[in-house]
Short mmCIF file of C-alpha atoms in Angstrom, two decimals:
data_model
loop_
_atom_site.label_atom_id
_atom_site.label_comp_id
_atom_site.label_asym_id
_atom_site.label_seq_id
_atom_site.Cartn_x
_atom_site.Cartn_y
_atom_site.Cartn_z
CA MET A 18 -105.48 103.53 155.67
CA LEU A 19 -102.36 103.11 154.15
CA ASP A 20 -101.28 99.69 154.27
CA ALA A 21 -98.23 99.21 152.47
CA ALA A 22 -96.38 101.85 150.23
CA PHE A 23 -93.37 101.79 148.00
CA LEU A 24 -90.61 104.67 147.19
CA VAL A 25 -90.36 104.77 143.43
CA ARG A 26 -87.63 106.99 141.75
CA ARG A 27 -89.18 109.21 139.17
CA GLN A 28 -87.67 109.31 135.33
CA GLN A 29 -87.84 112.50 134.80
CA PRO A 30 -88.56 114.87 137.89
CA GLY A 31 -89.36 117.86 135.55
CA LEU A 32 -88.00 121.78 136.02
CA PHE A 33 -90.73 123.01 137.83
CA LEU A 34 -90.71 120.14 140.87
CA SER A 35 -87.01 120.18 140.50
CA ALA A 36 -86.95 124.19 141.25
CA LEU A 37 -89.68 124.11 143.62
CA SER A 38 -88.02 121.17 146.03
CA TYR A 39 -84.49 123.23 145.67
CA ALA A 40 -86.42 126.77 146.74
CA GLY A 41 -88.31 125.04 149.53
CA GLY A 42 -85.36 123.24 150.96
CA LEU A 43 -83.31 126.42 150.87
CA ALA A 44 -86.02 128.45 152.44
CA PHE A 45 -86.30 125.76 155.22
CA GLY A 46 -82.75 125.82 155.97
CA LEU A 47 -82.59 129.41 155.88
CA ALA A 48 -85.23 129.77 158.22
CA ILE A 49 -83.90 127.49 160.75
CA SER A 50 -80.12 128.74 160.47
CA ALA A 51 -81.64 132.04 161.50
CA MET A 52 -83.32 130.63 164.16
CA LEU A 53 -80.06 129.28 165.46
CA LEU A 54 -78.45 132.56 165.24
CA VAL A 55 -81.39 134.27 166.93
CA GLN A 56 -80.66 131.55 169.97
CA ALA A 57 -76.99 132.28 169.76
CA GLY A 58 -77.48 135.62 170.86
CA VAL A 59 -77.93 137.69 167.61
CA PRO A 60 -81.03 140.02 166.71
CA ALA A 61 -83.22 139.39 164.53
CA SER A 62 -83.62 142.54 163.25
CA ALA A 63 -79.62 142.20 162.40
CA LEU A 64 -79.68 139.29 160.03
CA ILE A 65 -80.95 141.00 156.99
CA ASP A 66 -78.41 143.71 157.73
CA GLU A 67 -75.40 141.57 158.31
CA PHE A 68 -76.29 138.88 155.56
CA LEU A 69 -77.22 141.11 152.69
CA VAL A 70 -76.62 145.09 153.46
CA ALA A 71 -73.03 144.39 154.77
CA ALA A 72 -71.97 141.71 152.60
CA PHE A 73 -73.52 143.21 149.48
CA LEU A 74 -74.85 146.81 149.74
CA THR A 75 -71.64 148.23 150.97
CA SER A 76 -68.52 149.00 149.04
CA ASP A 77 -66.24 147.34 151.94
CA GLY A 78 -68.61 144.28 152.33
CA LEU A 79 -68.82 143.71 148.80
CA SER A 80 -65.08 143.80 148.25
CA GLN A 81 -64.58 141.26 151.25
CA THR A 82 -67.24 139.26 149.86
CA VAL A 83 -66.01 139.02 146.23
CA THR A 84 -62.18 138.59 147.78
CA ALA A 85 -63.74 135.52 150.00
CA ALA A 86 -65.54 134.32 146.98
CA LEU A 87 -62.11 133.44 144.55
CA PRO A 88 -60.90 130.68 146.23
CA LEU A 89 -64.13 129.41 146.84
CA ILE A 90 -65.18 129.53 143.20
CA LEU A 91 -61.71 127.09 142.56
CA VAL A 92 -62.54 124.98 145.07
CA GLY A 93 -65.83 124.46 143.97
CA LEU A 94 -65.22 124.08 140.49
CA ALA A 95 -62.42 121.46 141.51
CA SER A 96 -64.96 119.57 143.65
CA ALA A 97 -67.86 119.88 140.83
CA VAL A 98 -65.26 118.59 137.79
CA ALA A 99 -64.49 115.44 139.76
CA MET A 100 -68.40 115.28 140.45
CA ARG A 101 -69.14 115.14 136.78
CA VAL A 102 -67.24 111.63 136.11
CA ARG A 103 -68.12 110.67 139.46
CA PHE A 104 -65.16 110.72 141.20
CA TRP A 105 -65.25 111.96 144.93
CA ASN A 106 -62.38 114.29 145.81
CA ILE A 107 -62.50 114.55 149.34
CA GLY A 108 -58.88 115.79 149.44
CA VAL A 109 -59.40 119.17 148.18
CA GLU A 110 -57.69 120.71 150.74
CA GLY A 111 -54.79 118.47 150.60
CA GLN A 112 -54.32 119.54 147.11
CA LEU A 113 -55.33 123.09 148.21
CA TRP A 114 -52.31 123.05 150.70
CA LEU A 115 -49.59 121.72 148.09
CA GLY A 116 -50.48 124.34 145.90
CA ALA A 117 -49.81 126.78 148.25
CA VAL A 118 -46.57 125.28 149.14
CA ALA A 119 -45.47 125.60 145.44
CA ALA A 120 -46.29 128.82 145.23
CA THR A 121 -44.51 129.81 148.74
CA TRP A 122 -41.47 127.72 147.43
CA VAL A 123 -41.42 129.82 144.33
CA ALA A 124 -41.74 133.15 146.48
CA LEU A 125 -39.05 132.27 149.13
CA HIS A 126 -36.36 131.26 147.15
CA GLU A 127 -37.27 134.14 144.29
CA ILE A 128 -37.59 131.17 141.49
CA GLY A 129 -36.76 132.75 138.30
CA PRO A 130 -37.23 136.53 137.04
CA GLU A 131 -39.72 138.66 138.82
CA SER A 132 -41.75 139.11 135.80
CA LEU A 133 -42.21 135.29 135.94
CA ARG A 134 -42.70 134.85 139.54
CA LEU A 135 -46.61 134.79 139.05
CA PRO A 136 -46.93 132.67 136.13
CA LEU A 137 -44.25 129.95 137.32
CA ALA A 138 -46.22 129.60 140.93
CA PHE A 139 -49.50 129.25 139.13
CA VAL A 140 -47.94 126.50 136.77
CA LEU A 141 -46.16 124.83 139.95
CA ALA A 142 -49.50 125.10 141.76
CA ALA A 143 -51.57 123.56 139.40
CA LEU A 144 -49.02 120.84 138.98
CA ALA A 145 -48.60 120.24 142.81
CA GLY A 146 -52.56 119.80 143.16
CA SER A 147 -52.98 117.57 140.37
CA GLY A 148 -49.90 115.48 141.40
CA TRP A 149 -51.05 114.99 144.86
CA ILE A 150 -54.52 113.85 143.56
CA ALA A 151 -52.79 111.47 141.10
CA ILE A 152 -51.83 109.52 143.97
CA SER A 153 -55.52 108.87 144.85
CA LEU A 154 -56.54 108.23 140.70
CA VAL A 155 -53.70 105.26 140.39
CA LEU A 156 -54.68 103.75 143.79
CA LYS A 157 -58.42 103.83 142.51
CA GLN A 158 -57.77 102.55 138.79
CA ARG A 159 -55.01 99.84 139.63
CA TRP A 160 -55.95 98.66 142.92
CA GLY A 161 -59.48 99.77 143.46
CA VAL A 162 -59.05 101.83 146.51
CA ASN A 163 -62.14 104.10 147.26
CA GLU A 164 -61.14 107.78 146.83
CA VAL A 165 -62.82 108.80 149.37
CA ILE A 166 -60.53 107.19 151.99
CA SER A 167 -57.50 107.69 149.76
CA SER A 168 -57.75 111.27 149.35
CA LEU A 169 -58.78 112.17 152.56
CA LEU A 170 -56.11 110.74 154.17
CA LEU A 171 -53.63 112.65 151.82
CA GLY A 172 -55.24 115.57 152.84
CA SER A 173 -53.82 114.82 156.50
CA VAL A 174 -50.62 113.96 155.22
CA ALA A 175 -50.42 117.50 153.19
CA PHE A 176 -51.26 119.42 156.13
CA LEU A 177 -48.47 117.49 158.47
CA LEU A 178 -46.14 118.43 155.67
CA VAL A 179 -47.19 122.15 156.11
CA GLN A 180 -46.47 121.91 159.34
CA HIS A 181 -43.21 120.49 158.94
CA LEU A 182 -42.10 123.54 156.81
CA LEU A 183 -43.80 125.80 159.04
CA PHE A 184 -41.92 124.43 162.16
CA GLY A 185 -39.01 124.09 160.62
CA ILE A 186 -36.67 125.02 157.80
CA TRP A 187 -39.69 127.77 156.26
CA ARG A 188 -40.48 129.07 159.79
CA ASP A 189 -39.73 132.99 159.96
CA PRO A 190 -37.09 133.35 162.98
CA ALA A 191 -38.32 137.08 162.95
CA ASN A 192 -41.81 135.88 164.00
CA SER A 193 -42.84 133.86 167.00
CA PHE A 194 -45.78 132.44 164.83
CA PRO A 195 -45.23 129.16 162.76
CA VAL A 196 -45.66 131.75 159.59
CA THR A 197 -43.17 132.02 156.97
CA ALA A 198 -41.35 135.28 156.04
CA ALA A 199 -43.73 137.62 153.99
CA PHE A 200 -43.48 137.25 149.98
CA PRO A 201 -41.53 139.56 147.87
CA GLN A 202 -43.58 142.24 145.56
CA ALA A 203 -43.05 140.35 143.07
CA SER A 204 -44.72 137.33 144.31
CA ARG A 205 -48.15 138.85 145.24
CA PHE A 206 -50.99 139.66 143.19
CA SER A 207 -51.29 143.67 142.73
CA ALA A 208 -53.61 145.32 144.30
CA LEU A 209 -56.86 146.86 142.70
CA GLY A 210 -57.60 149.56 145.28
CA TRP A 211 -60.82 148.38 146.74
CA GLY A 212 -60.39 146.70 149.94
CA GLN A 213 -58.44 143.54 149.78
CA LEU A 214 -59.03 142.46 146.07
CA HIS A 215 -56.46 141.86 143.89
CA ALA A 216 -55.58 140.67 140.46
CA GLY A 217 -56.64 137.47 141.05
CA LEU A 218 -59.89 138.14 140.51
CA PHE A 219 -59.08 138.06 136.55
CA VAL A 220 -57.29 134.95 136.74
CA VAL A 221 -60.11 133.38 138.61
CA ALA A 222 -62.48 134.71 136.02
CA LEU A 223 -60.67 133.40 133.19
CA ILE A 224 -60.44 129.89 134.69
CA ALA A 225 -63.94 129.57 135.37
CA LEU A 226 -64.82 130.77 131.81
CA ALA A 227 -62.58 128.05 130.72
CA VAL A 228 -64.07 125.14 132.51
CA TRP A 229 -67.45 126.22 131.87
CA PHE A 230 -66.69 126.06 127.99
CA LEU A 231 -64.65 123.17 128.51
CA LEU A 232 -67.74 121.01 130.49
CA GLU A 233 -70.65 123.06 128.73
CA ARG A 234 -69.26 123.55 124.93
CA THR A 235 -66.88 120.87 124.03
CA ARG A 236 -66.64 116.90 123.58
CA ALA A 237 -64.80 116.43 126.89
CA GLY A 238 -67.84 117.53 128.84
CA PHE A 239 -70.14 115.38 126.63
CA TYR A 240 -67.82 112.48 127.40
CA ALA A 241 -67.73 113.65 131.21
CA ASP A 242 -71.51 113.45 131.36
CA ALA A 243 -71.50 110.28 129.99
CA VAL A 244 -68.85 108.57 131.95
CA GLY A 245 -70.66 110.09 135.01
CA LEU A 246 -74.09 109.00 134.55
CA ASN A 247 -73.20 105.33 133.16
CA ARG A 248 -69.67 104.40 133.07
CA GLN A 249 -70.23 100.77 131.89
CA ALA A 250 -72.24 102.21 129.33
CA ALA A 251 -69.91 104.76 127.85
CA LEU A 252 -67.06 102.25 127.57
CA ALA A 253 -69.49 99.96 125.86
CA THR A 254 -70.09 102.39 123.36
CA GLY A 255 -66.24 103.16 122.84
CA LEU A 256 -66.01 106.59 124.24
CA PRO A 257 -62.36 107.00 126.04
CA VAL A 258 -63.38 106.52 129.80
CA ARG A 259 -60.18 106.12 131.32
CA ARG A 260 -58.60 109.32 129.51
CA THR A 261 -61.92 111.31 130.58
CA LEU A 262 -61.85 110.38 133.79
CA ALA A 263 -58.04 110.92 134.27
CA GLY A 264 -58.46 114.35 132.54
CA LEU A 265 -61.12 115.50 134.70
CA VAL A 266 -59.82 114.10 137.94
CA LEU A 267 -56.19 115.63 137.09
CA LEU A 268 -58.01 119.12 136.59
CA SER A 269 -59.82 118.81 139.76
CA GLY A 270 -56.75 118.64 141.74
CA ALA A 271 -54.97 121.52 139.53
CA LEU A 272 -57.92 123.79 140.46
CA SER A 273 -57.67 123.15 144.05
CA GLY A 274 -53.95 124.00 143.79
CA LEU A 275 -54.61 127.24 142.26
CA ALA A 276 -57.12 127.93 145.13
CA GLY A 277 -54.02 127.50 147.24
CA MET A 278 -51.70 129.81 144.90
CA VAL A 279 -54.66 132.73 145.04
CA VAL A 280 -54.60 132.57 149.05
CA VAL A 281 -51.12 132.70 149.96
CA SER A 282 -49.97 135.16 146.76
CA GLY A 283 -53.08 137.31 146.81
CA THR A 284 -54.36 137.86 150.25
CA GLU A 285 -52.07 136.26 153.05
CA HIS A 286 -48.63 136.95 151.67
CA ARG A 287 -47.21 134.11 153.35
CA LEU A 288 -47.85 130.51 154.40
CA ASN A 289 -49.45 129.72 157.51
CA GLN A 290 -51.67 127.05 158.97
CA ALA A 291 -55.05 128.56 158.41
CA VAL A 292 -54.29 128.65 154.82
CA GLY A 293 -56.20 125.70 153.68
CA ASN A 294 -58.85 125.44 156.69
CA GLY A 295 -62.84 124.92 155.80
CA TYR A 296 -62.10 124.60 152.22
CA LEU A 297 -63.24 121.04 151.74
CA PHE A 298 -66.61 121.27 153.55
CA SER A 299 -67.24 124.42 151.11
CA ALA A 300 -66.26 122.71 147.82
CA ILE A 301 -68.70 120.04 148.95
CA VAL A 302 -71.38 122.57 149.56
CA ILE A 303 -70.64 124.49 146.53
CA ALA A 304 -70.58 121.82 143.96
CA TYR A 305 -73.73 120.01 145.44
CA LEU A 306 -75.50 123.39 145.51
CA ALA A 307 -74.65 124.18 142.05
CA ARG A 308 -75.59 120.89 140.80
CA ALA A 309 -71.93 120.90 139.41
CA LYS A 310 -72.46 123.36 136.96
CA PRO A 311 -69.89 125.80 136.46
CA PHE A 312 -71.98 128.81 136.12
CA TRP A 313 -73.89 128.36 139.19
CA VAL A 314 -70.53 127.19 140.96
CA VAL A 315 -69.65 131.22 140.90
CA VAL A 316 -73.04 132.04 142.18
CA VAL A 317 -73.12 129.77 145.09
CA ALA A 318 -69.41 130.69 145.63
CA LEU A 319 -70.29 134.38 145.62
CA ALA A 320 -73.21 133.69 148.51
CA LEU A 321 -71.00 131.57 150.71
CA GLY A 322 -68.38 133.96 150.50
CA ALA A 323 -71.32 136.69 151.88
CA VAL A 324 -71.91 133.96 154.61
CA PHE A 325 -68.22 134.12 155.44
CA THR A 326 -68.34 138.18 155.48
CA ALA A 327 -71.06 138.12 157.42
CA GLY A 328 -69.92 135.46 160.09
CA ASN A 329 -66.69 137.66 160.47
CA VAL A 330 -68.69 140.37 161.48
CA LEU A 331 -71.09 138.06 163.88
CA LYS A 332 -68.00 136.69 165.25
CA VAL A 333 -66.17 140.25 166.56
CA PHE A 334 -69.84 141.78 167.46
CA TYR A 335 -72.04 139.12 168.78
CA GLY A 336 -69.45 136.33 169.82
CA ILE A 337 -70.36 133.94 167.20
CA SER A 338 -68.20 131.02 166.99
CA GLU A 339 -66.74 129.36 163.80
CA GLY A 340 -68.60 126.12 164.30
CA MET A 341 -71.79 128.26 164.19
CA ILE A 342 -70.98 129.51 160.73
CA VAL A 343 -70.05 125.96 159.53
CA LEU A 344 -73.20 124.67 161.22
CA VAL A 345 -75.36 127.10 159.21
CA GLN A 346 -73.67 125.92 156.00
CA GLY A 347 -74.35 122.13 157.25
CA THR A 348 -78.18 123.46 157.87
CA VAL A 349 -79.05 124.62 154.40
CA LEU A 350 -77.15 121.78 152.77
CA ILE A 351 -79.33 118.95 154.74
CA SER A 352 -82.49 120.99 154.14
CA ILE A 353 -81.96 121.20 150.42
CA LEU A 354 -81.05 117.50 150.37
CA MET A 355 -84.22 115.91 152.18
CA ALA A 356 -86.52 118.42 149.82
CA GLN A 357 -84.85 117.14 147.01
CA PHE A 358 -85.57 113.52 148.07
CA PHE A 359 -89.22 114.47 147.29
CA SER A 360 -88.59 115.57 144.12
CA THR A 361 -86.79 112.37 143.12
CA TYR A 362 -89.09 109.86 144.71
CA SER A 363 -92.79 109.38 144.63
CA LEU A 364 -94.48 107.42 147.21
CA ASN A 365 -96.75 104.86 145.73
CA ARG A 366 -99.36 102.12 146.95
CA PRO A 367 -99.96 98.98 145.03
CA SER A 368 -103.35 98.87 143.54
#
């Protein structure tokens, strides 16, 4: 009989044990999610068709999946970059809103020559996102304010700012809904002729490649890992801790801002109240499942894009709510968290 036992953290779980726990948690989460969907009225035989065939194996479904994945890749990278230095950016949606506002300002006021509208919107969206997260960074470094609280609250402030603009000076008088006027053609990414997919695909691909190179192949990535693993040890060895932290956090905000620009200039072509909805939770899920690795962020974002594509089909044909789709994401994440607990800790009994 087990009288007493202790949880002991493994020094190095090992690749096999980590992979096994990850795969087991993923399989368990998917199984529970399938049961939930079946109970909600989706036929079991339709699950594979909707989540695999419709999302990846048809031309229209694949284009929708890739289009949905573009902003997910950016917010996933934003969360992953901040996570590498143990800065918990819970204000992704706020930074996304500010980036969308910056891009909308360029479009509505037709700032600059037409050939420079998108590059200008790109730069201003990145600056808006990084400027918004800089508030949380300053509060943390100067007064020790927890970034979880400050960034989350700033997200609500950003949304209220958008509401003020949509119900005020930016509201389209020709529309009864709180939306802006449609963007002129010069402020839109050109369509690629495949569903809703647009030229923002190439922009996102270059950004993802640049972030991968920065974190995995440069000194800055090494500094980020050192700061994230043990900030005090990194400081003691003379590494530029404050500069590394500030640089990665500002990059995180810039990536979120660019996600807002990609949404309004790529698919919506106007600012509305739904532009930033749901991206916070998705960003956290993507970054965690990808272990904050840029390559895997892209892979997980594509998988989550498929979930959104399938979710839209399920909502239309089976009456599944948006909340159920979020529940599926949460179930998978919690299952993987629980499974990884067993690879991280072992149960020891004193001799």
